[in-house]
Coordinates of C-alpha atoms in Angstrom, one line a residue:
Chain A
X1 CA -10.7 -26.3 31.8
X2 CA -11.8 -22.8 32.3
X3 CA -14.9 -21.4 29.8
X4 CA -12.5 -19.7 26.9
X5 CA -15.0 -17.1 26.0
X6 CA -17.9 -16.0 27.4
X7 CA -20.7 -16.6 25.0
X8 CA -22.1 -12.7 25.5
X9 CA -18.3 -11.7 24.4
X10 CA -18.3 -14.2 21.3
X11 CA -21.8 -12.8 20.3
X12 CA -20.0 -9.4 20.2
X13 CA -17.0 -10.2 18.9
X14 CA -18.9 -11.7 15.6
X15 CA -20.8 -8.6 15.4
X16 CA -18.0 -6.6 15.5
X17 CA -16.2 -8.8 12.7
X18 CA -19.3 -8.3 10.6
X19 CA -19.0 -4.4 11.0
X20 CA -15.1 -4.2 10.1
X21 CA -15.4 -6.4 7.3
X22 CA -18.5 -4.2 6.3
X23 CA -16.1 -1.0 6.4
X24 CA -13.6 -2.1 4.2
X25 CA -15.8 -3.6 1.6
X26 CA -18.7 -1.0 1.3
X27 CA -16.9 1.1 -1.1
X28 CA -15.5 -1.9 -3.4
X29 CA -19.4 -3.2 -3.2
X30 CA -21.1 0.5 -3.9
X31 CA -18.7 0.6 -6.9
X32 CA -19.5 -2.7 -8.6
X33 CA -23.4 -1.5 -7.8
X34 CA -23.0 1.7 -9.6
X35 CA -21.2 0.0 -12.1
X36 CA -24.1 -1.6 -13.1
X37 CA -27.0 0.8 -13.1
X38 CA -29.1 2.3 -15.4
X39 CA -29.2 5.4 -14.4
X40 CA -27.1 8.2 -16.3
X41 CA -26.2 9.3 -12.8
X42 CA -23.7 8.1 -10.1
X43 CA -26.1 5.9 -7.6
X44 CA -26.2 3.5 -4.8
X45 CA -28.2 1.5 -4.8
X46 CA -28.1 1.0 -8.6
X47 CA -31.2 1.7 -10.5
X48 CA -32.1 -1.0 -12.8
X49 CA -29.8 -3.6 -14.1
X50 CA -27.6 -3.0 -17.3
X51 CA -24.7 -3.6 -18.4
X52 CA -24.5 0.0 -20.7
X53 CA -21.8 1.3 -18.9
X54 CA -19.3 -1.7 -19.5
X55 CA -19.9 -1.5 -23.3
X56 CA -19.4 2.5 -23.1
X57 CA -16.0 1.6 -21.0
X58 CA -15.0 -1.0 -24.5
X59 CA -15.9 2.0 -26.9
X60 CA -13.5 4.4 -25.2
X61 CA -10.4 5.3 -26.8
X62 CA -9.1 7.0 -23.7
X63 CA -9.6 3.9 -21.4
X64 CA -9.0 1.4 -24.2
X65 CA -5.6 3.8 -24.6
X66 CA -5.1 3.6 -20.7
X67 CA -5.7 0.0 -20.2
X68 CA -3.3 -1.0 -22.9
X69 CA -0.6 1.3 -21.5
X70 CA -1.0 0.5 -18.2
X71 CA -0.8 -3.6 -18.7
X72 CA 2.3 -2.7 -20.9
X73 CA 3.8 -1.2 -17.9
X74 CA 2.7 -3.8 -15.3
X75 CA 3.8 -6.6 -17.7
X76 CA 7.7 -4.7 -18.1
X77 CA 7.5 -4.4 -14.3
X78 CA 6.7 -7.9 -13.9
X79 CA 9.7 -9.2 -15.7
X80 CA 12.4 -6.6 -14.6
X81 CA 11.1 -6.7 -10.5
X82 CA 11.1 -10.7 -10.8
X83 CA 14.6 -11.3 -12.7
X84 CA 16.3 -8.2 -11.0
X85 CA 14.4 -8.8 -7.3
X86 CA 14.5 -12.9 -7.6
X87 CA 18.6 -13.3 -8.7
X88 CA 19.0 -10.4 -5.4
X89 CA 17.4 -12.5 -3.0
X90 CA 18.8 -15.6 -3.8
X91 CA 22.6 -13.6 -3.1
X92 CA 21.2 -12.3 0.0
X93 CA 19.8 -15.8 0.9
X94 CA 23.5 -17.1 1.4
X95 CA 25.0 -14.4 3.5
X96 CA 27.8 -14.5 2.3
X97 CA 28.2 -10.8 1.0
X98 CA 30.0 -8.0 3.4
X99 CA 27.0 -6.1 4.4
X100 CA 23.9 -8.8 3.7
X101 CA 21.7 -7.7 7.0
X102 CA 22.1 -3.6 5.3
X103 CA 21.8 -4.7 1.9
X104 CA 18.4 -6.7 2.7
X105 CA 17.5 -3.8 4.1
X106 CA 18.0 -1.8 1.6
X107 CA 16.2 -3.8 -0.9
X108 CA 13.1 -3.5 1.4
X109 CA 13.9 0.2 1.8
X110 CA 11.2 1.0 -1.3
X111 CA 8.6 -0.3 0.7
X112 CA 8.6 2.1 3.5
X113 CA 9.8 5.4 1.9
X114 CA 6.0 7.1 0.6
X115 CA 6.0 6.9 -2.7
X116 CA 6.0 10.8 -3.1
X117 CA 8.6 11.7 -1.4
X118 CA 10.1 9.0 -4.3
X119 CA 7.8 10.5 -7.6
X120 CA 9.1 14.2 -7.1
X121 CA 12.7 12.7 -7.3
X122 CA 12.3 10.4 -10.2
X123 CA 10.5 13.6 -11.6
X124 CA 12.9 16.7 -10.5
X125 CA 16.2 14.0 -12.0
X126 CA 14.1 13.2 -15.5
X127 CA 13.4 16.8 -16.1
X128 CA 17.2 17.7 -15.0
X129 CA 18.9 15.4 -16.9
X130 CA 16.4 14.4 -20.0
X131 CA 14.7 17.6 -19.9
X132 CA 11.2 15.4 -19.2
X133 CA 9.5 12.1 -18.2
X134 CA 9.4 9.1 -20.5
X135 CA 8.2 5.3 -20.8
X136 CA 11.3 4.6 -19.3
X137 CA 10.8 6.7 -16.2
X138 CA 7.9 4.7 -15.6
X139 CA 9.1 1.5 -16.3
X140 CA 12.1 2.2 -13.8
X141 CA 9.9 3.8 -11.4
X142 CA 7.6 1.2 -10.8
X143 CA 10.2 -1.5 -10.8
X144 CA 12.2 0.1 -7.7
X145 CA 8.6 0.3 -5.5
X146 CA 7.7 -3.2 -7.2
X147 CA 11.3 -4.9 -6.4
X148 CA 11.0 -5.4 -2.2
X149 CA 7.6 -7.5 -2.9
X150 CA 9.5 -10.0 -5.2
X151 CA 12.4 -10.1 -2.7
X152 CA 10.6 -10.7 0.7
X153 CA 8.7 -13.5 -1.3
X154 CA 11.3 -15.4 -2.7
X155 CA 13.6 -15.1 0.7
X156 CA 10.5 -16.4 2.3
X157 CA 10.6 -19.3 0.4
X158 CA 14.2 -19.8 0.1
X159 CA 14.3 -19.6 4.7
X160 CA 12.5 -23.1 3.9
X161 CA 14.3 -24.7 1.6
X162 CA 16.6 -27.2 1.5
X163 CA 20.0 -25.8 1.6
X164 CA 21.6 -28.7 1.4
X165 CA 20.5 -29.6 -2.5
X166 CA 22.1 -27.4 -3.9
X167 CA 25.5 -29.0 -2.2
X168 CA 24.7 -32.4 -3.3
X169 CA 24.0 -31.0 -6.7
X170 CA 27.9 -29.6 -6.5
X171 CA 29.6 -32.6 -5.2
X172 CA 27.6 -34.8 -8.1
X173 CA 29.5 -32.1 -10.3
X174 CA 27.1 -29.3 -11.6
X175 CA 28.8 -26.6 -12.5
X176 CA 27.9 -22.8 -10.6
X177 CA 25.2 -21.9 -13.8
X178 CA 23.3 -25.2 -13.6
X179 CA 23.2 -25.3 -10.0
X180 CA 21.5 -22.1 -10.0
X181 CA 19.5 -23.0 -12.9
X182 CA 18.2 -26.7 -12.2
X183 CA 18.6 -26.3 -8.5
X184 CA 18.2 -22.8 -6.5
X185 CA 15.4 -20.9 -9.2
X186 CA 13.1 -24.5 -9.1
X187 CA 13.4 -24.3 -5.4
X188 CA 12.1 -20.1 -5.6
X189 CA 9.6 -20.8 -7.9
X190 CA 6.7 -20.1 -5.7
X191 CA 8.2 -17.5 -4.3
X192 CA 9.1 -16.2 -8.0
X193 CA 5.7 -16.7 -9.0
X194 CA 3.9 -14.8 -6.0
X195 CA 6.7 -11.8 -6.2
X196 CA 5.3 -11.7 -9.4
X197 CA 1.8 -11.5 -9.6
X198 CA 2.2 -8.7 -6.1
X199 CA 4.5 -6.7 -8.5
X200 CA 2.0 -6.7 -11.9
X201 CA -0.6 -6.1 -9.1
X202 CA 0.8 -3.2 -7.9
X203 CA 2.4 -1.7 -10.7
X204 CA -1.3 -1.8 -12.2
X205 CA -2.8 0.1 -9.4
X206 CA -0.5 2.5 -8.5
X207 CA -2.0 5.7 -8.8
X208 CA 0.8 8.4 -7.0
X209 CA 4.4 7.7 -9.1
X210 CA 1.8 7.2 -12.4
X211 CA 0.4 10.8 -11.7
X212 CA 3.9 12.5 -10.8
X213 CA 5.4 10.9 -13.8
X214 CA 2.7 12.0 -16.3
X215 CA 2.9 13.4 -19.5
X216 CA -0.3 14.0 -21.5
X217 CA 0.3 10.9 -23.9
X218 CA 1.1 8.5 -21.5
X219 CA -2.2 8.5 -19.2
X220 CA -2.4 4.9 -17.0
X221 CA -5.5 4.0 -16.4
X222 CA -5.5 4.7 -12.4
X223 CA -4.6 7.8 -13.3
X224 CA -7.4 8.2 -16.1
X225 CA -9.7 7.2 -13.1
X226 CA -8.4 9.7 -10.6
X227 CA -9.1 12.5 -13.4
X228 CA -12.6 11.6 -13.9
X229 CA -13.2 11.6 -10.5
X230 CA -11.6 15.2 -10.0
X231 CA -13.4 16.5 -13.0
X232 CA -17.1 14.9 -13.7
X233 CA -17.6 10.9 -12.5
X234 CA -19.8 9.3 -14.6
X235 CA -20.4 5.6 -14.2
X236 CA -18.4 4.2 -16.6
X237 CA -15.8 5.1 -14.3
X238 CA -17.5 2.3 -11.8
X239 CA -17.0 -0.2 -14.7
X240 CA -13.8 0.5 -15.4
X241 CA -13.3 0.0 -11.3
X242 CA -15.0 -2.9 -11.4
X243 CA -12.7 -4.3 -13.9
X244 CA -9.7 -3.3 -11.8
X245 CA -11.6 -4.9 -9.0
X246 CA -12.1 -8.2 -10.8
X247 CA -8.4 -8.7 -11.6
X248 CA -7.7 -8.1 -8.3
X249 CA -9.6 -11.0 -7.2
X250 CA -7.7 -12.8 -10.0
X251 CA -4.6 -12.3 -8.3
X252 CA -5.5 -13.2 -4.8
X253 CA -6.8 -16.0 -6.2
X254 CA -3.7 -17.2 -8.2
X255 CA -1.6 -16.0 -5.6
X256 CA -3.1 -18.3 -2.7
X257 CA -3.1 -21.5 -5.6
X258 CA 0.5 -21.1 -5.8
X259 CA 1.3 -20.2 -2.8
X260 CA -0.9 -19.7 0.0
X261 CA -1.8 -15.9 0.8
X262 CA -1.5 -16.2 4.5
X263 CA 2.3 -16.9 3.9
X264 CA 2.2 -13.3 2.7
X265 CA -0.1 -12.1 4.7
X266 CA 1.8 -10.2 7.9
X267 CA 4.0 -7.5 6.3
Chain B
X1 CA 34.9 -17.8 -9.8
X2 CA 34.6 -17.9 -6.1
X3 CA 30.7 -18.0 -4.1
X4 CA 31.0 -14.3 -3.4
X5 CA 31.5 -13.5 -6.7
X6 CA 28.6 -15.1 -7.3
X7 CA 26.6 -13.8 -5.0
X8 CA 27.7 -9.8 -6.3
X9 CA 27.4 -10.5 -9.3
X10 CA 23.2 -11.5 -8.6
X11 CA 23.1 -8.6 -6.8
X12 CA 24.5 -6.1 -8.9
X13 CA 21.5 -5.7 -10.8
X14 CA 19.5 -4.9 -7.8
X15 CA 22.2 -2.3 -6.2
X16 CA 22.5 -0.3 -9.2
X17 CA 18.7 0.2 -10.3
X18 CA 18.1 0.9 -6.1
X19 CA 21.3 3.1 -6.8
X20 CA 20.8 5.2 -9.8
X21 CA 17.0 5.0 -10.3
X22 CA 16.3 5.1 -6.0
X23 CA 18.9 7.1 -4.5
X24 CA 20.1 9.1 -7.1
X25 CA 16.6 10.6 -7.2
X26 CA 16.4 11.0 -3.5
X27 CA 19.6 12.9 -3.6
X28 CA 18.1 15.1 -6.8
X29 CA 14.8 16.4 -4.7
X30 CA 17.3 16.9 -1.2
X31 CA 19.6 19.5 -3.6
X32 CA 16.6 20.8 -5.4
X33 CA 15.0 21.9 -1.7
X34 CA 17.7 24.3 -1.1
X35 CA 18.5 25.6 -5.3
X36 CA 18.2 29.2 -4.9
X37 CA 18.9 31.5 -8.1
X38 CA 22.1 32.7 -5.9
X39 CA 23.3 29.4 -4.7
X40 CA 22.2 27.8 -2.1
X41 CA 19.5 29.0 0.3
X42 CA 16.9 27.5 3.0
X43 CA 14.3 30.0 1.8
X44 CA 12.2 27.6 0.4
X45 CA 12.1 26.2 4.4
X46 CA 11.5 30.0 5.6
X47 CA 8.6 30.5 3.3
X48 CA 6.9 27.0 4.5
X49 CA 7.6 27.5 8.3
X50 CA 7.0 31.1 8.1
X51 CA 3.3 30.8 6.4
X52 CA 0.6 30.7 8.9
X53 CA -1.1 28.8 6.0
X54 CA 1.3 26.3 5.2
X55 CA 2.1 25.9 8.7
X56 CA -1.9 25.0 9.2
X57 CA -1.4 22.7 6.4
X58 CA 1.4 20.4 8.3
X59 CA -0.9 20.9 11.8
X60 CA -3.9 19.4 9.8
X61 CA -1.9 16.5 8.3
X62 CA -0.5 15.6 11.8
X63 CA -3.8 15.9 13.4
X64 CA -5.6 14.3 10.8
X65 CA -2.7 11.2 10.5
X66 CA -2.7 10.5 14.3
X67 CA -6.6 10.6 14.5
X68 CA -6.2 8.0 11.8
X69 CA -3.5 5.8 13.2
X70 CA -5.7 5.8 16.9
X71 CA -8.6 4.8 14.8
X72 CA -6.7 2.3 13.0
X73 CA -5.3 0.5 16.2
X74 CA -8.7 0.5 18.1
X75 CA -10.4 -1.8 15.1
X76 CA -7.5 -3.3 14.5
X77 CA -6.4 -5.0 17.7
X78 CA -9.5 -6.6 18.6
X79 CA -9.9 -7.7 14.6
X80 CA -6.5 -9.0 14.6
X81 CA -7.5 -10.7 18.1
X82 CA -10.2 -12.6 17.0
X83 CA -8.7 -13.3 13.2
X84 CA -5.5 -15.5 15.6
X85 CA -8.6 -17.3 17.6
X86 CA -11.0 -18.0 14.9
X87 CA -10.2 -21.6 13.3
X88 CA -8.3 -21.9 9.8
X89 CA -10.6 -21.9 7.6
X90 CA -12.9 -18.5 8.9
X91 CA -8.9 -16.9 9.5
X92 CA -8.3 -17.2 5.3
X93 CA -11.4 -16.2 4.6
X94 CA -11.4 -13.1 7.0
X95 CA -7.0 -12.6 5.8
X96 CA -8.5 -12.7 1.8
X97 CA -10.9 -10.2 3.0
X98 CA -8.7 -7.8 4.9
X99 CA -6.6 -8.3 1.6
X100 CA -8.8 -7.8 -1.3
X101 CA -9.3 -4.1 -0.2
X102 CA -5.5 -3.8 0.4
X103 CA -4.7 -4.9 -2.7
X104 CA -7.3 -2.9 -4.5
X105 CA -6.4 0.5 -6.3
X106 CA -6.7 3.4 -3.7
X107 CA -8.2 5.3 -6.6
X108 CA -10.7 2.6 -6.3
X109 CA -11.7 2.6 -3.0
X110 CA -11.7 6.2 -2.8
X111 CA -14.3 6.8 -5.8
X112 CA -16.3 4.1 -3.8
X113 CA -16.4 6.4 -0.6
X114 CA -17.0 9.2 -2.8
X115 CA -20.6 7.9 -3.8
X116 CA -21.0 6.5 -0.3
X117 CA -20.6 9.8 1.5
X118 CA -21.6 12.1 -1.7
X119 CA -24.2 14.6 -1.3
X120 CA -26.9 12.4 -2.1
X121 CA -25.2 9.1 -1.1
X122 CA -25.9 6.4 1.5
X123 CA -24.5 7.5 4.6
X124 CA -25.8 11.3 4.6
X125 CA -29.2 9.8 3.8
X126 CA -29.3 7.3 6.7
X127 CA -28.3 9.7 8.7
X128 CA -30.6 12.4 8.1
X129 CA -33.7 9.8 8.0
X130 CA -32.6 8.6 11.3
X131 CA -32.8 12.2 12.3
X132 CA -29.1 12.6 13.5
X133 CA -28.1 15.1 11.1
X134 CA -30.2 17.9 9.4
X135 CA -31.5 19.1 6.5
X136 CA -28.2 20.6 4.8
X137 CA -25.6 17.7 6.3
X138 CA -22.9 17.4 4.2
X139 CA -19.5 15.4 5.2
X140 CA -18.1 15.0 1.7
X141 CA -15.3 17.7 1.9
X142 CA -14.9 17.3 5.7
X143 CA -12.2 16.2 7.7
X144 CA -14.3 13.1 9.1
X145 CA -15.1 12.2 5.2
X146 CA -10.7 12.4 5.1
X147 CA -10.6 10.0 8.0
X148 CA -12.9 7.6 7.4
X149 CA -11.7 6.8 3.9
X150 CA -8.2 7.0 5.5
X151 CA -9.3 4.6 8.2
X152 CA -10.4 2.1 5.4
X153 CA -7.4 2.3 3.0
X154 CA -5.0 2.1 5.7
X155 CA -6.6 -0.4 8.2
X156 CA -5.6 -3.5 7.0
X157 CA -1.7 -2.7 7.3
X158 CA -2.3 -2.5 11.0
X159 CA -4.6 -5.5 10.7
X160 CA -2.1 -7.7 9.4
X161 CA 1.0 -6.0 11.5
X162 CA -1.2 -6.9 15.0
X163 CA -2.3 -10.3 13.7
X164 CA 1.8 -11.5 12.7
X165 CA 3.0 -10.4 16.2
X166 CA -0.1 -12.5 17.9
X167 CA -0.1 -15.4 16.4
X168 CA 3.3 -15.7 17.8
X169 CA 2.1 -16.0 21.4
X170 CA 1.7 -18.9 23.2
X171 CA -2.1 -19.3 23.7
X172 CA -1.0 -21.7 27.2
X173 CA -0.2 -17.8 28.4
X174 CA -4.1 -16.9 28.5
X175 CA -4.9 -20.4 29.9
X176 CA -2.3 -20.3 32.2
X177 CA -3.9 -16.3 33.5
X178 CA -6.9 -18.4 32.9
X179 CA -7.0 -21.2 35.3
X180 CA -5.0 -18.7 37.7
X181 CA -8.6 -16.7 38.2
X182 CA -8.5 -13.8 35.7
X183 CA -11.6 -12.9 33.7
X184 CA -11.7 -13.1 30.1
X185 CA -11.2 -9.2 29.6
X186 CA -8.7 -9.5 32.3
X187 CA -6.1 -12.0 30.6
X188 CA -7.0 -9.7 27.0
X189 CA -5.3 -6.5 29.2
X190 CA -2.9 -8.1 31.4
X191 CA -1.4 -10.5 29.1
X192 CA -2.3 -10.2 24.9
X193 CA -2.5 -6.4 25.2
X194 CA 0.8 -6.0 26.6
X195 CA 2.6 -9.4 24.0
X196 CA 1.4 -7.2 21.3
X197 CA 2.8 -3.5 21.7
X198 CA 5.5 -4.6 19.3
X199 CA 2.9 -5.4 16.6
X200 CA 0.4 -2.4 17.6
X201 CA 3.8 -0.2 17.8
X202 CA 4.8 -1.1 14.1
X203 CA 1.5 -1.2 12.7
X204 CA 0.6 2.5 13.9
X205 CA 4.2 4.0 12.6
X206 CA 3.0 2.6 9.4
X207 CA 0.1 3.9 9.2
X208 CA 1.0 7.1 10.8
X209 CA 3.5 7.4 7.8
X210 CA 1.2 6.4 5.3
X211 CA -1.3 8.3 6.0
X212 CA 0.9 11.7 6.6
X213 CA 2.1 10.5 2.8
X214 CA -1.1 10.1 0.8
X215 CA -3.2 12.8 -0.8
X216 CA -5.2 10.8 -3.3
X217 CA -7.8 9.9 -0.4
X218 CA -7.2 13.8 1.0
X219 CA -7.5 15.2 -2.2
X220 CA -10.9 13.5 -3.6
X221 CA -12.6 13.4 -0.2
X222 CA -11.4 16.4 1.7
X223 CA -11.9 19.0 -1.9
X224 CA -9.0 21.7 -3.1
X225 CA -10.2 23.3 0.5
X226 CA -9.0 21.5 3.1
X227 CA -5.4 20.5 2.1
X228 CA -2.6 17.8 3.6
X229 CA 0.5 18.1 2.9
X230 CA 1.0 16.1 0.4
X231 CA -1.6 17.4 -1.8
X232 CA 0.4 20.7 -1.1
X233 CA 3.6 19.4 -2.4
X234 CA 1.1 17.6 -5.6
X235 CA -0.5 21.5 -6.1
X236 CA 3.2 22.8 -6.2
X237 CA 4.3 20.2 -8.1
X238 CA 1.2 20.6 -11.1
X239 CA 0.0 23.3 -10.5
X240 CA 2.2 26.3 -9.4
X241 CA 4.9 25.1 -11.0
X242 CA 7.0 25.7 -8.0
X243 CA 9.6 23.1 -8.1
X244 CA 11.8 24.1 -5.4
X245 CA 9.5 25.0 -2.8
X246 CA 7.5 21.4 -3.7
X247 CA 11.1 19.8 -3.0
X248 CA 11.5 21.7 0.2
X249 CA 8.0 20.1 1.6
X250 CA 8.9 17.1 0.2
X251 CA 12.3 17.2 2.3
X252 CA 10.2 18.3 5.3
X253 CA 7.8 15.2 4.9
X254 CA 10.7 12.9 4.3
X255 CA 12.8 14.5 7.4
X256 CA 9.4 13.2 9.7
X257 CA 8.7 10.3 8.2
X258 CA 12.6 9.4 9.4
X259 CA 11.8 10.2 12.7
X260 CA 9.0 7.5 12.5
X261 CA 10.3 5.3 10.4
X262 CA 13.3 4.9 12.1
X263 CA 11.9 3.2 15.4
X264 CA 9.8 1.2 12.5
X265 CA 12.7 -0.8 10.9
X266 CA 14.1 -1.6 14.3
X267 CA 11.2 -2.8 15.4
X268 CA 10.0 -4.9 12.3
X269 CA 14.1 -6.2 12.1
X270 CA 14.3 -7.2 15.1
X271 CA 11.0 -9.6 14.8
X272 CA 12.2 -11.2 11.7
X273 CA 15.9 -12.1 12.8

């Protein structure tokens, strides 16, 4: 047996970790430090200890008015991109469409078209044919960038499944609606479920259709953020990132309980 | 009702949201590229290409996109290296931590890089106390402030793309290159580097894409002054007004990321089948 790494090399490769994992968390760190300070100006490391900020964030009718928009949004998202995403992947699970390998990829096509090549059409076709944007352009909007998520995940699950239950269930005589009902969706569930929590995750962040699509009354709160920070940060806008921050965690957490992240993990 | 019927009918949701609300869309921006008041016209194209500015605009954006993507794949082939040789338990822990940032608004992360690297932030200080940078350094509103937020937002995608390719090979290959007298650094060129292209290959077109797409990090980090292209297509968009010509950039983003993109799918299709 040969020495697998030489201990000079696994010294450096720990550093190295410790650097990269350093780079992609110093700015989510330096924005929960601000978020925090006393000061009245943007600083890291934080001055002081207080939690002022938050409680200006909770007095705001602009954020208050952004956060409520934006979870009423993610939570429409979340229920069109599971239903419409989940009942397409369990078709293109069985193969048994003409077309299924180009259809699956077209369901996945969302996810690699940039999303602003995508706003300035969902923009240029509102204002053509409604003459502007609308809750509903949203709502669409974020559904088609949000659908892929839910349908990689459930196919994921559904590749290790059992196929053959849902043929016992037919020759024991369920009918085609609760096959799919008692059978096939119990089997998705965790696939469901993680679609689910990506697609309120990501419908709650995203920052590029949100800002395309906007109209002055209907302000998400990513795009709230991206406005202070273009006009005059203050650090309220670190608390309001730090909630964001915060229900990311959430999500990763509840994602990996149901599921298990790494499943996810290599797109 | 037969199983294919079935089937369609589970899909037809799917096809016509992807149809009316996806490619309808698509289809809108591709005519509105070429609207002219006198039917069509490629003028919109003329006036882009023909602009020494504009022109400078797309040079910057590739320049800035495959600095980015090199970047990108030099951190994140030996991360993704030691994330498939580390046991289970430090590999969820480092996969949660590549994730959280991913997963994290990019307005977010940006606003974090913008106090890092602000005039009075960390990284100008340490550097000036160190004494590697004078009195008046500034990198907010640079090009290496662009790429380093890039480099962070985008890093994990190649992260994750590297590390699904290798844990797929069979670790007996480095024993085998091993025991057969190659050094350590040896068996990582001769045998992972080469097992991974595929990943490293689909990994860097993504990020290559993505980052020639964004301006949010552009915008905030780089300042009105230095522009990408896609915060040129956001200016015509909000700010000039000019709906046409922001559909022609659009249309000459979109044509590139197809020539990228393209290579991408075949790539990423071919692992999962």
């Amino acid at each position: 047996m040969v020495r697998a790494v030489p201990n000079g090399i696994r010294i450096a490769a720990y550093a190295f970790v410790a650097l990269t994992m350093l780079l992609l968390l110093a700015p989510l760190v330096v924005v929960i430090g601000v978020s925090v300070s006393e000061s009245q100006f943007i600083a890291f490391p934080p001055n002081g200890l207080s939690l002022a900020w938050y409680r200006s964030v909770l007095s705001s009718d602009a954020y208050l008015r952004a956060a409520a928009l934006s979870l009423q949004i993610a939570l429409m998202v979340t229920a069109s991109a599971t239903v419409i995403g989940g009942a397409a992947a369990i078709a293109l699970h069985r193969r048994n469409l003409p077309g299924s390998a180009v259809m699956a990829t077209f369901f996945l096509s969302p996810l690699v078209l940039p999303t602003i090549i995508y706003a300035i059409g969902m923009l240029m076709l509102w204002s053509t044919l409604f003459g502007g944007v609308s809750m509903m352009t949203l709502w669409l909007g974020h559904t088609v960038i949000c659908l892929p998520y839910v349908v990689r995940t459930t196919l994921a699950v559904l590749s290790e499944s059992d196929p053959f239950l849902e043929e016992a269930a037919r020759t024991m005589g369920a009918n085609r609606i609760q096959r799919l009902v008692h059978v096939v969706v119990p089997q998705c569930l965790p696939g469901l479920a993680a679609g689910a929590f990506f697609a309120f995750n990501i419908s709650f962040d995203e920052a590029v259709l949100s800002l395309f699509l906007r109209r002055a009354d209907m302000t998400t709160l990513p795009v709230q953020i991206y406005g202070q920070l273009e006009f005059s940060p203050d650090p309220s806008v670190a608390a309001v990132s730090t909630i964001m921050i915060g229900i990311t965690i959430l999500l990763i957490v509840v994602i990996d309980r149901v599921l298990g992240i790494k499943r996810f993990a290599s797109t | 009702m037969s199983d294919r019927t079935e089937s369609l009918l589970l899909t037809l949701p799917g096809l016509l949201l992807l149809g009316l609300a996806f490619l309808v869309p698509i289809a809108q921006m591709l005519v509105l590229s070429i609207e002219g008041e006198n039917g069509p016209t490629l003028a919109h194209f003329a006036r882009f290409l023909g602009d020494p500015f504009y022109l400078g605009v797309l040079w910057r954006t590739v320049r800035l996109s495959l600095i980015i993507t090199v970047i990108c794949a030099a951190i994140g082939f030996p991360l993704a290296y030691i994330m498939a040789r580390v046991g289970p338990r430090l590999r969820l822990w480092l996969i949660v931590l590549v994730i959280l940032p991913l997963m994290t608004s990019v307005v977010v992360r940006t606003f974090g890089w913008m106090v890092l690297l602000g005039r009075s932030g960390l990284i100008p200080d340490i550097l000036r106390d160190l004494g590697l940078a004078g009195r008046s350094f500034a990198i907010m509103h640079t090009e290496p402030a662009i790429v380093i937020g890039m480099v962070q937002v985008l890093l994990p995608f190649m992260t994750l793309s590297i590390l699904g390719v290798m844990t797929r090979i069979d670790q007996r290959l480095e024993e085998a290159a091993r025991t057969m007298g190659c050094s350590f650094v040896q068996t990582l060129r001769s045998v992972v580097l080469p097992l991974s292209v595929p990943g490293i290959v689909a990994g860097s077109l993504l990020v290559f894409t993505l980052s020639a797409s964004s301006f949010i990090t552009p915008n905030l980090l780089g300042g009105p002054r230095i522009q990408v292209l896609a915060a040129s297509i956001y200016r015509s968009v909000t700010q000039t007004l000019d709906w046409p010509f922001a559909a022609a950039q659009a249309v000459i983003l979109f044509a590139g990321v197809l020539v990228v993109m393209i290579p991408y799918v075949a790539l990423t299709g071919r692992g999962n089948g």
